[in-house]
């Protein structure tokens, strides 16, 4: 497996182009010491609001990546592009249909060296992404592990993303999934509302994604950066 630069990321803030963010908050996020800012959302993401947020983040040195949830919002200028492929849905459009349609249209323009697929396993039934993609969230542990193995060992995706957006997940399960991966980096996101949960997630996953709390409680959001960075990850390293 290629060692992507983002394999060193421990902490990531995810910002939604469809949500207002003040200059002060954005400044605090971008200078917080986080490893990257990931731009993405489940609805209301357009080319215009994506470019607007990117150009504001671009004033800072922090790495900036776009999670491409629809080809209409794919804008040039990001450091990295992450393409979600939802593994636990029976709607093939969300696994590979939309991605194939986008490749058909834009294939020659894609910066492959900075583009990577994320194998998404969405586990919170109340998350907007779960509803949108028809994700089958009521999975037992063996099935979640099977999805992760599919992504890591068969599809050789560089990222497995356990997505609990809006709810804190089962860290034992997260850790078990992480322990089974041999090539992929495990991203965890969902319900991190401060330092304590950030530490728990940082033990169980390689990369911790923090979203909503930026908008709800900036101080608590900022505390997650140090909490993650000071926590030893129990999983094997994926930086080499
Ligand atoms: C959302 O995984 C991220 O895609 C983060 O989740 O917004 O719940 O922090 P939260």
Short mmCIF file of C-alpha atoms and ligand atoms in Angstrom, two decimals:
data_model
loop_
_atom_site.label_atom_id
_atom_site.label_comp_id
_atom_site.label_asym_id
_atom_site.label_seq_id
_atom_site.Cartn_x
_atom_site.Cartn_y
_atom_site.Cartn_z
CA UNK A 1 0.00 0.00 0.00
CA UNK A 2 1.27 3.42 -0.95
CA UNK A 3 2.05 5.66 2.05
CA UNK A 4 -0.18 8.62 1.35
CA UNK A 5 0.72 11.90 3.08
CA UNK A 6 -2.62 11.82 4.87
CA UNK A 7 -1.62 8.57 6.58
CA UNK A 8 0.06 10.76 9.22
CA UNK A 9 -3.12 12.64 10.09
CA UNK A 10 -4.35 12.00 13.62
CA UNK A 11 -6.92 14.78 13.95
CA UNK A 12 -9.20 16.27 11.31
CA UNK A 13 -11.92 18.91 11.51
CA UNK A 14 -14.79 18.41 9.07
CA UNK A 15 -16.55 21.57 7.91
CA UNK A 16 -19.83 21.68 6.03
CA UNK A 17 -19.98 24.17 3.13
CA UNK A 18 -23.71 24.47 3.72
CA UNK A 19 -23.25 25.83 7.26
CA UNK A 20 -22.29 29.35 8.24
CA UNK A 21 -18.94 29.75 9.98
CA UNK A 22 -17.59 33.05 11.26
CA UNK A 23 -14.11 34.34 10.50
CA UNK A 24 -13.15 33.96 14.17
CA UNK A 25 -14.27 30.34 14.32
CA UNK A 26 -12.60 29.46 11.04
CA UNK A 27 -9.39 31.11 12.20
CA UNK A 28 -9.47 29.13 15.43
CA UNK A 29 -10.09 25.86 13.57
CA UNK A 30 -7.38 26.41 10.97
CA UNK A 31 -4.74 27.46 13.51
CA UNK A 32 -5.71 24.87 16.11
CA UNK A 33 -2.94 22.43 15.30
CA UNK A 34 -5.31 20.01 13.57
CA UNK A 35 -3.71 18.03 10.77
CA UNK A 36 -6.30 18.89 8.17
CA UNK A 37 -9.64 20.44 7.40
CA UNK A 38 -11.99 18.18 5.46
CA UNK A 39 -14.75 19.92 3.54
CA UNK A 40 -17.90 17.91 3.08
CA UNK A 41 -21.56 17.46 3.91
CA UNK A 42 -24.54 15.31 3.14
CA UNK A 43 -26.85 17.95 1.69
CA UNK A 44 -26.84 21.47 0.30
CA UNK A 45 -23.26 21.18 -0.94
CA UNK A 46 -22.78 23.15 -4.16
CA UNK A 47 -19.85 24.20 -6.30
CA UNK A 48 -20.23 27.78 -5.08
CA UNK A 49 -20.36 27.13 -1.34
CA UNK A 50 -17.51 24.60 -1.67
CA UNK A 51 -15.25 27.06 -3.48
CA UNK A 52 -16.15 29.80 -1.04
CA UNK A 53 -15.21 27.73 2.00
CA UNK A 54 -12.06 26.40 0.31
CA UNK A 55 -10.82 29.88 -0.53
CA UNK A 56 -11.29 30.97 3.08
CA UNK A 57 -9.41 27.92 4.41
CA UNK A 58 -6.72 28.40 1.80
CA UNK A 59 -5.47 31.51 3.61
CA UNK A 60 -4.03 29.14 6.22
CA UNK A 61 -1.25 26.58 5.97
CA UNK A 62 -3.37 23.67 7.14
CA UNK A 63 -3.98 20.80 4.69
CA UNK A 64 -7.38 21.05 3.06
CA UNK A 65 -9.25 18.10 1.55
CA UNK A 66 -12.59 17.76 -0.18
CA UNK A 67 -14.87 14.83 0.47
CA UNK A 68 -16.61 14.61 -2.88
CA UNK A 69 -20.19 13.64 -2.20
CA UNK A 70 -21.40 14.81 -5.62
CA UNK A 71 -19.49 15.57 -8.80
CA UNK A 72 -21.26 18.93 -9.15
CA UNK A 73 -19.37 20.22 -6.09
CA UNK A 74 -15.93 18.92 -7.12
CA UNK A 75 -13.79 22.04 -7.29
CA UNK A 76 -10.10 22.31 -8.13
CA UNK A 77 -7.63 23.67 -5.58
CA UNK A 78 -7.78 21.19 -2.70
CA UNK A 79 -4.71 19.30 -1.44
CA UNK A 80 -6.60 16.00 -1.47
CA UNK A 81 -9.84 14.55 -2.77
CA UNK A 82 -11.61 11.76 -0.91
CA UNK A 83 -14.26 9.75 -2.69
CA UNK A 84 -16.73 8.03 -0.37
CA UNK A 85 -17.92 4.57 -1.36
CA UNK A 86 -20.68 3.38 0.96
CA UNK A 87 -20.11 -0.28 1.70
CA UNK A 88 -23.18 -1.07 3.79
CA UNK A 89 -25.86 -0.08 1.33
CA UNK A 90 -27.72 -2.17 -1.21
CA UNK A 91 -28.11 0.89 -3.43
CA UNK A 92 -25.24 0.47 -5.86
CA UNK A 93 -25.40 4.12 -6.82
CA UNK A 94 -23.77 5.00 -3.47
CA UNK A 95 -21.15 2.29 -3.69
CA UNK A 96 -19.98 2.83 -7.25
CA UNK A 97 -22.76 4.14 -9.52
CA UNK A 98 -22.33 7.87 -8.95
CA UNK A 99 -18.57 7.50 -8.88
CA UNK A 100 -18.54 5.70 -12.24
CA UNK A 101 -20.81 8.32 -13.77
CA UNK A 102 -18.43 11.05 -12.55
CA UNK A 103 -15.40 9.21 -13.93
CA UNK A 104 -17.13 8.87 -17.27
CA UNK A 105 -17.60 12.63 -17.34
CA UNK A 106 -14.50 13.97 -15.64
CA UNK A 107 -11.97 11.08 -15.69
CA UNK A 108 -9.26 12.94 -17.65
CA UNK A 109 -9.30 15.87 -15.20
CA UNK A 110 -8.95 13.95 -11.96
CA UNK A 111 -5.67 14.49 -10.03
CA UNK A 112 -5.10 10.81 -9.26
CA UNK A 113 -2.01 11.29 -7.14
CA UNK A 114 -4.04 13.29 -4.61
CA UNK A 115 -7.30 11.35 -4.89
CA UNK A 116 -8.23 8.45 -2.63
CA UNK A 117 -11.30 6.31 -2.01
CA UNK A 118 -12.87 5.97 1.42
CA UNK A 119 -14.75 2.79 2.25
CA UNK A 120 -17.63 4.18 4.32
CA UNK A 121 -19.45 2.09 6.88
CA UNK A 122 -22.31 4.20 8.23
CA UNK A 123 -23.56 2.95 11.59
CA UNK A 124 -25.87 5.64 12.99
CA UNK A 125 -29.37 5.13 11.51
CA UNK A 126 -30.29 8.74 12.37
CA UNK A 127 -27.40 10.26 10.43
CA UNK A 128 -28.46 12.16 7.33
CA UNK A 129 -25.89 10.19 5.33
CA UNK A 130 -27.49 6.93 6.45
CA UNK A 131 -30.95 8.02 5.34
CA UNK A 132 -29.66 9.42 2.07
CA UNK A 133 -27.70 6.34 1.08
CA UNK A 134 -30.06 3.69 2.46
CA UNK A 135 -27.28 2.39 4.70
CA UNK A 136 -28.03 -0.82 6.56
CA UNK A 137 -26.95 0.28 10.00
CA UNK A 138 -28.23 -2.52 12.23
CA UNK A 139 -25.22 -4.73 11.63
CA UNK A 140 -23.69 -7.23 13.99
CA UNK A 141 -19.97 -7.14 14.69
CA UNK A 142 -19.09 -9.88 12.23
CA UNK A 143 -20.85 -8.05 9.42
CA UNK A 144 -19.12 -4.75 10.19
CA UNK A 145 -15.80 -6.58 10.21
CA UNK A 146 -16.69 -8.24 6.91
CA UNK A 147 -17.34 -4.84 5.31
CA UNK A 148 -14.00 -3.60 6.62
CA UNK A 149 -12.19 -6.67 5.27
CA UNK A 150 -13.87 -6.17 1.91
CA UNK A 151 -12.56 -2.60 1.81
CA UNK A 152 -9.09 -3.34 3.12
CA UNK A 153 -8.11 -6.75 1.80
CA UNK A 154 -10.19 -7.17 -1.34
CA UNK A 155 -10.72 -3.65 -2.64
CA UNK A 156 -7.46 -2.36 -1.13
CA UNK A 157 -8.99 1.00 -0.32
CA UNK A 158 -6.59 3.33 1.53
CA UNK A 159 -9.22 4.50 4.03
CA UNK A 160 -11.94 2.71 5.98
CA UNK A 161 -14.27 5.28 7.54
CA UNK A 162 -16.51 4.26 10.44
CA UNK A 163 -19.17 6.94 10.34
CA UNK A 164 -21.46 7.54 13.31
CA UNK A 165 -22.10 11.19 12.44
CA UNK A 166 -24.14 12.81 15.23
CA UNK A 167 -23.66 9.99 17.73
CA UNK A 168 -20.67 8.60 19.60
CA UNK A 169 -19.95 5.08 18.44
CA UNK A 170 -18.93 1.76 19.93
CA UNK A 171 -15.21 2.14 20.56
CA UNK A 172 -14.70 -1.58 21.16
CA UNK A 173 -16.04 -2.23 17.70
CA UNK A 174 -13.95 0.59 16.23
CA UNK A 175 -10.82 -0.87 17.81
CA UNK A 176 -11.65 -4.38 16.56
CA UNK A 177 -12.12 -3.09 13.02
CA UNK A 178 -8.85 -1.17 13.22
CA UNK A 179 -6.99 -4.23 14.44
CA UNK A 180 -8.11 -6.22 11.39
CA UNK A 181 -6.88 -3.73 8.82
CA UNK A 182 -3.56 -4.38 7.19
CA UNK A 183 -3.30 -1.64 4.59
CA UNK A 184 -6.09 0.85 5.14
CA UNK A 185 -6.09 3.69 7.62
CA UNK A 186 -9.10 3.78 9.94
CA UNK A 187 -10.97 7.07 10.13
CA UNK A 188 -13.54 7.45 12.88
CA UNK A 189 -16.15 10.21 13.02
CA UNK A 190 -19.25 10.84 15.08
CA UNK A 191 -20.42 12.49 18.27
CA UNK A 192 -17.10 13.75 19.58
CA UNK A 193 -18.14 16.63 21.82
CA UNK A 194 -14.93 17.28 23.73
CA UNK A 195 -11.61 15.99 24.97
CA UNK A 196 -12.85 12.86 26.73
CA UNK A 197 -14.54 11.27 23.72
CA UNK A 198 -11.71 12.48 21.49
CA UNK A 199 -9.24 10.51 23.63
CA UNK A 200 -11.36 7.36 23.45
CA UNK A 201 -11.62 7.64 19.67
CA UNK A 202 -7.91 8.37 19.35
CA UNK A 203 -7.09 5.10 21.09
CA UNK A 204 -9.36 3.11 18.78
CA UNK A 205 -8.81 4.74 15.37
CA UNK A 206 -5.86 6.04 13.38
CA UNK A 207 -7.57 9.30 12.42
CA UNK A 208 -10.27 11.10 14.39
CA UNK A 209 -12.76 13.33 12.57
CA UNK A 210 -14.53 16.07 14.53
CA UNK A 211 -17.49 17.85 12.94
CA UNK A 212 -20.62 19.23 14.59
CA UNK A 213 -19.06 20.40 17.84
CA UNK A 214 -17.17 23.09 15.90
CA UNK A 215 -20.54 24.76 15.34
CA UNK A 216 -22.01 23.93 18.76
CA UNK A 217 -19.13 24.49 21.18
CA UNK A 218 -15.92 25.86 19.70
CA UNK A 219 -13.90 25.66 22.92
CA UNK A 220 -14.72 21.98 23.34
CA UNK A 221 -13.91 21.40 19.67
CA UNK A 222 -10.49 22.99 20.02
CA UNK A 223 -9.72 20.84 23.06
CA UNK A 224 -10.11 17.71 20.92
CA UNK A 225 -6.95 18.54 18.99
CA UNK A 226 -4.56 18.25 21.94
CA UNK A 227 -6.57 15.35 23.36
CA UNK A 228 -6.11 13.34 20.17
CA UNK A 229 -2.47 14.28 19.68
CA UNK A 230 -1.58 13.33 23.25
CA UNK A 231 -3.29 9.94 23.06
CA UNK A 232 -1.47 6.79 22.05
CA UNK A 233 -3.28 4.85 19.34
CA UNK A 234 -3.69 1.19 20.24
CA UNK A 235 -3.70 0.16 16.58
CA UNK A 236 -0.68 -0.69 14.46
CA UNK A 237 0.86 2.36 12.79
CA UNK A 238 -0.19 3.08 9.24
CA UNK A 239 2.42 5.68 8.43
CA UNK A 240 4.77 3.38 6.60
C1 LIG B 1 -19.26 13.59 10.08
O1 LIG B 1 -17.77 11.93 10.85
C2 LIG B 1 -18.03 13.28 10.85
O2 LIG B 1 -19.14 13.13 8.77
C3 LIG B 1 -18.03 13.88 12.23
O3 LIG B 1 -19.20 13.57 12.95
O4 LIG B 1 -20.33 15.76 13.14
O5 LIG B 1 -20.83 13.91 14.76
O6 LIG B 1 -18.63 15.10 14.82
P1 LIG B 1 -19.79 14.64 13.98
#
